[in-house]
Amino acid sequence: MSLVTVGIITVGIGAVCTSKLAPRFIRDAVAGVASQLFWGALLLLYIPAMWKYSLGLDSWASITEVDSVSLMIATGTAMITGGFAYTRLPMDLIPDWIPLLGLLDDSIAMLVMAAGFLLVTVGLIFMSA
């Protein structure tokens, strides 16, 4: 399933969510499914494609030809985007209602975002030097 297909499905589901003809619980359920579809597609489809495109790779075998600064910036950006998308998922890997463990995966996603910011910052420092 391509990102365009997911986008079309999400827009269609959004039209159902804004319709006043459907009961409130159905609109909420459909909105939750649409949100899960959007952020899940962002994590699984868009971020790896964005990472590969930003490095200018035509195949995965050519990763050894990329300079380290570009790799750090692209990987850091993907980590930031992935961490943010994971925290926006309505249904996480570990549900938030489980005591202590429920918020652990969100905390790890925020640490991944922080590490991504660090990678981008270091990459930009090396690029300007």
XYZ file of N, CA and C in Angstrom:
387
model
N 0.858 -1.166 0.000
C 0.000 0.000 0.000
C 0.903 1.227 0.000
N 0.659 2.115 -0.941
C 1.496 3.301 -1.052
C 0.999 4.396 -0.115
N 1.834 5.399 0.074
C 1.477 6.521 0.934
C 0.312 7.315 0.343
N 0.220 7.370 -0.982
C -0.890 8.073 -1.627
C -2.203 7.358 -1.328
N -2.187 6.017 -1.397
C -3.382 5.246 -1.084
C -3.812 5.469 0.348
N -2.858 5.457 1.268
C -3.180 5.704 2.676
C -3.735 7.104 2.854
N -3.179 8.076 2.124
C -3.684 9.447 2.196
C -5.116 9.556 1.707
N -5.428 8.867 0.606
C -6.792 8.894 0.077
C -7.761 8.241 1.055
N -7.351 7.121 1.637
C -8.201 6.450 2.627
C -8.404 7.352 3.845
N -7.346 8.012 4.280
C -7.448 8.885 5.442
C -8.377 10.064 5.174
N -8.305 10.634 3.982
C -9.205 11.742 3.638
C -10.645 11.262 3.593
N -10.864 10.082 3.033
C -12.218 9.519 3.006
C -12.751 9.258 4.395
N -11.903 8.732 5.260
C -12.315 8.488 6.642
C -12.561 9.808 7.352
N -11.759 10.822 7.043
C -11.962 12.140 7.631
C -13.299 12.740 7.245
N -13.748 12.454 6.014
C -15.060 12.946 5.595
C -16.173 12.297 6.414
N -16.003 11.026 6.752
C -16.985 10.340 7.603
C -16.962 10.942 9.007
N -15.762 11.280 9.486
C -15.625 11.819 10.848
C -16.303 13.173 10.997
N -16.307 13.965 9.936
C -16.896 15.300 10.045
C -18.389 15.306 9.750
N -18.901 14.184 9.276
C -20.330 14.100 8.984
C -21.125 14.065 10.283
N -22.132 14.895 10.369
C -22.958 14.950 11.575
C -24.024 13.851 11.579
N -24.115 13.078 10.485
C -25.106 12.006 10.411
C -24.698 10.788 11.230
N -23.397 10.567 11.386
C -22.909 9.411 12.131
C -22.930 9.708 13.628
N -23.216 8.692 14.451
C -23.157 8.898 15.908
C -21.744 9.253 16.362
N -21.658 9.883 17.516
C -20.384 10.391 18.028
C -19.357 9.272 18.220
N -19.777 8.114 18.758
C -18.808 7.048 19.024
C -18.255 6.477 17.714
N -19.050 6.475 16.655
C -18.557 6.000 15.369
C -17.561 7.002 14.795
N -17.870 8.293 14.915
C -16.932 9.308 14.437
C -15.622 9.230 15.187
N -15.671 9.009 16.515
C -14.436 8.893 17.300
C -13.638 7.656 16.905
N -14.334 6.536 16.694
C -13.649 5.299 16.307
C -13.006 5.437 14.937
N -13.723 6.042 14.004
C -13.188 6.226 12.658
C -12.009 7.200 12.684
N -12.099 8.233 13.512
C -10.985 9.184 13.637
C -9.751 8.496 14.213
N -9.950 7.598 15.178
C -8.823 6.858 15.744
C -8.158 5.951 14.722
N -8.977 5.278 13.913
C -8.424 4.409 12.862
C -7.667 5.243 11.828
N -8.234 6.388 11.453
C -7.568 7.254 10.476
C -6.235 7.764 11.014
N -6.210 8.135 12.274
C -4.975 8.620 12.871
C -3.928 7.507 12.932
N -4.359 6.311 13.319
C -3.441 5.173 13.379
C -2.889 4.864 11.984
N -3.748 4.909 10.967
C -3.309 4.666 9.596
C -2.292 5.711 9.141
N -2.581 6.965 9.414
C -1.697 8.037 8.959
C -0.324 7.945 9.618
N -0.283 7.894 10.955
C 1.004 7.885 11.648
C 1.744 6.568 11.433
N 1.005 5.453 11.316
C 1.646 4.173 11.013
C 2.275 4.161 9.633
N 1.557 4.732 8.652
C 2.118 4.813 7.297
C 3.336 5.733 7.273
N 3.288 6.799 8.056
C 4.438 7.693 8.133
C 5.650 6.939 8.668
N 5.453 6.141 9.705
C 6.558 5.379 10.293
C 7.085 4.307 9.353
N 6.188 3.570 8.731
C 6.613 2.396 7.973
C 6.961 2.673 6.520
N 6.351 3.695 5.916
C 6.568 3.933 4.492
C 7.370 5.201 4.210
N 6.950 6.295 4.785
C 7.510 7.578 4.394
C 8.911 7.815 4.958
N 9.128 7.520 6.219
C 10.421 7.840 6.841
C 11.578 7.076 6.188
N 11.459 5.743 5.952
C 12.569 5.079 5.242
C 12.785 5.623 3.827
N 11.692 5.934 3.127
C 11.834 6.494 1.781
C 12.470 7.876 1.828
N 12.100 8.689 2.817
C 12.670 10.017 2.967
C 14.174 9.914 3.267
N 14.542 8.984 4.117
C 15.947 8.795 4.479
C 16.761 8.408 3.247
N 16.233 7.446 2.495
C 16.930 6.974 1.291
C 17.023 8.092 0.243
N 15.948 8.839 0.059
C 15.938 9.920 -0.936
C 16.886 11.055 -0.532
N 16.912 11.394 0.750
C 17.765 12.513 1.180
C 19.247 12.188 1.041
N 19.585 10.918 1.045
C 20.978 10.524 0.834
C 21.310 10.369 -0.643
N 20.283 10.426 -1.501
C 20.512 10.288 -2.934
C 20.844 8.864 -3.347
N 20.333 7.885 -2.631
C 20.629 6.483 -2.937
C 19.682 5.958 -4.005
N 20.229 5.229 -4.965
C 19.361 4.567 -5.926
C 19.129 3.115 -5.546
N 19.977 2.573 -4.700
C 19.767 1.225 -4.170
C 20.364 1.176 -2.765
N 19.923 0.189 -2.006
C 20.420 0.064 -0.632
C 21.881 -0.370 -0.607
N 22.378 -0.945 -1.688
C 23.762 -1.415 -1.721
C 24.759 -0.263 -1.795
N 24.300 0.921 -2.211
C 25.228 2.046 -2.369
C 25.377 2.882 -1.100
N 24.986 2.356 0.055
C 25.082 3.106 1.318
C 26.529 3.388 1.684
N 27.462 2.571 1.232
C 28.870 2.782 1.581
C 29.473 3.969 0.845
N 28.788 4.469 -0.188
C 29.310 5.589 -0.967
C 28.920 6.953 -0.391
N 28.120 6.978 0.660
C 27.618 8.230 1.231
C 28.618 8.760 2.245
N 28.846 10.094 2.242
C 29.766 10.654 3.234
C 29.105 10.653 4.616
N 29.919 10.639 5.643
C 29.423 10.452 7.006
C 28.585 11.626 7.502
N 28.868 12.846 7.060
C 28.104 14.007 7.523
C 26.677 13.943 6.996
N 26.518 13.635 5.720
C 25.171 13.506 5.146
C 24.413 12.367 5.809
N 25.105 11.283 6.085
C 24.472 10.145 6.749
C 24.003 10.515 8.153
N 24.824 11.285 8.885
C 24.429 11.705 10.238
C 23.204 12.611 10.198
N 23.179 13.566 9.281
C 22.052 14.506 9.211
C 20.784 13.786 8.773
N 20.873 12.925 7.765
C 19.690 12.203 7.289
C 19.168 11.232 8.341
N 20.059 10.528 9.023
C 19.637 9.590 10.059
C 19.049 10.331 11.249
N 19.642 11.441 11.631
C 19.101 12.236 12.733
C 17.719 12.770 12.422
N 17.528 13.243 11.189
C 16.214 13.736 10.789
C 15.180 12.616 10.800
N 15.560 11.435 10.325
C 14.647 10.284 10.350
C 14.325 9.874 11.784
N 15.299 9.956 12.677
C 15.054 9.611 14.089
C 14.100 10.608 14.739
N 14.262 11.887 14.435
C 13.366 12.913 14.984
C 11.941 12.673 14.484
N 11.802 12.485 13.184
C 10.480 12.280 12.595
C 9.849 10.988 13.094
N 10.634 9.923 13.182
C 10.110 8.647 13.663
C 9.697 8.699 15.122
N 10.503 9.338 15.951
C 10.142 9.470 17.363
C 8.875 10.282 17.556
N 8.744 11.366 16.785
C 7.534 12.190 16.884
C 6.315 11.418 16.403
N 6.461 10.714 15.281
C 5.327 9.946 14.747
C 4.903 8.852 15.729
N 5.875 8.217 16.399
C 5.519 7.161 17.353
C 4.760 7.729 18.554
N 5.169 8.906 19.018
C 4.462 9.484 20.163
C 3.053 9.930 19.785
N 2.793 10.170 18.504
C 1.466 10.578 18.051
C 0.535 9.400 17.783
N 1.054 8.170 17.743
C 0.207 7.002 17.497
C -0.838 6.862 18.602
N -2.107 6.676 18.243
C -3.125 6.481 19.284
C -2.928 5.174 20.048
N -2.486 4.121 19.362
C -2.283 2.824 20.001
C -0.815 2.461 19.884
N -0.105 2.487 20.992
C 1.335 2.235 20.992
C 1.618 0.736 21.010
N 2.917 0.432 20.981
C 3.355 -0.952 21.110
C 2.966 -1.489 22.483
N 3.183 -0.688 23.508
C 2.734 -1.015 24.869
C 1.662 0.020 25.224
N 0.417 -0.411 25.449
C -0.661 0.562 25.736
C -0.332 1.423 26.958
N -0.729 2.700 26.885
C -0.391 3.663 27.934
C -1.091 3.373 29.253
N -2.148 2.587 29.250
C -2.879 2.328 30.491
C -2.195 1.283 31.366
N -1.136 0.618 30.877
C -0.383 -0.317 31.708
C 0.542 0.494 32.611
N 0.445 0.309 33.943
C 1.256 1.124 34.862
C 2.761 0.953 34.610
N 3.468 2.032 34.672
C 4.914 2.155 34.498
C 5.402 1.775 33.108
N 5.009 0.638 32.585
C 5.484 0.194 31.274
C 4.818 0.953 30.134
N 3.600 1.432 30.369
C 2.847 2.087 29.309
C 3.506 3.342 28.775
N 4.140 4.072 29.634
C 4.793 5.304 29.199
C 6.265 5.100 28.857
N 6.760 3.876 29.079
C 8.166 3.586 28.807
C 8.480 3.682 27.315
N 7.597 3.142 26.465
C 7.883 3.198 25.037
C 7.805 4.630 24.503
N 6.916 5.453 25.070
C 6.884 6.865 24.672
C 8.155 7.585 25.125
N 8.660 7.225 26.304
C 9.906 7.827 26.792
C 11.086 7.435 25.897
N 11.100 6.185 25.451
C 12.165 5.735 24.550
C 12.075 6.484 23.226
N 10.846 6.708 22.731
C 10.672 7.466 21.489
C 11.182 8.890 21.656
N 10.974 9.484 22.835
C 11.488 10.839 23.066
C 13.010 10.848 23.161
N 13.589 9.782 23.713
C 15.051 9.670 23.735
C 15.602 9.524 22.319
N 14.886 8.786 21.473
C 15.296 8.654 20.076
C 15.250 10.018 19.390
N 14.211 10.806 19.693
C 14.129 12.165 19.135
C 15.314 13.012 19.604
N 15.653 12.929 20.886
C 16.774 13.711 21.423
C 18.089 13.283 20.767
N 18.272 11.972 20.576
C 19.481 11.490 19.904
C 19.513 11.962 18.454
N 18.344 12.041 17.822
C 18.270 12.553 16.457
C 18.673 14.017 16.385
N 18.185 14.812 17.347
C 18.593 16.225 17.394
C 20.100 16.346 17.584
N 20.662 15.487 18.422
C 22.103 15.500 18.645
C 22.865 15.141 17.371
N 22.396 14.119 16.648
C 23.055 13.735 15.398
C 23.004 14.858 14.365
N 21.847 15.494 14.236
C 21.728 16.591 13.271
C 22.638 17.745 13.665
N 22.675 18.076 14.946
C 23.527 19.175 15.411
C 24.999 18.888 15.154
N 25.444 17.679 15.488
C 26.849 17.317 15.255
C 27.148 17.311 13.758
N 26.210 16.805 12.953
C 26.406 16.800 11.505
C 26.523 18.208 10.938
N 25.689 19.107 11.438
C 25.770 20.499 10.966
C 27.062 21.177 11.411
N 27.536 20.843 12.604
C 28.813 21.399 13.072
C 29.949 20.910 12.184
N 29.958 19.600 11.855
C 31.008 19.065 10.984
C 30.896 19.621 9.566
N 29.654 19.892 9.122
C 29.469 20.418 7.768
C 30.018 21.841 7.662
N 29.841 22.632 8.737
C 30.298 24.018 8.678
C 31.810 24.147 8.920
N 32.426 23.109 9.441
C 33.863 23.173 9.737
C 34.709 22.895 8.513
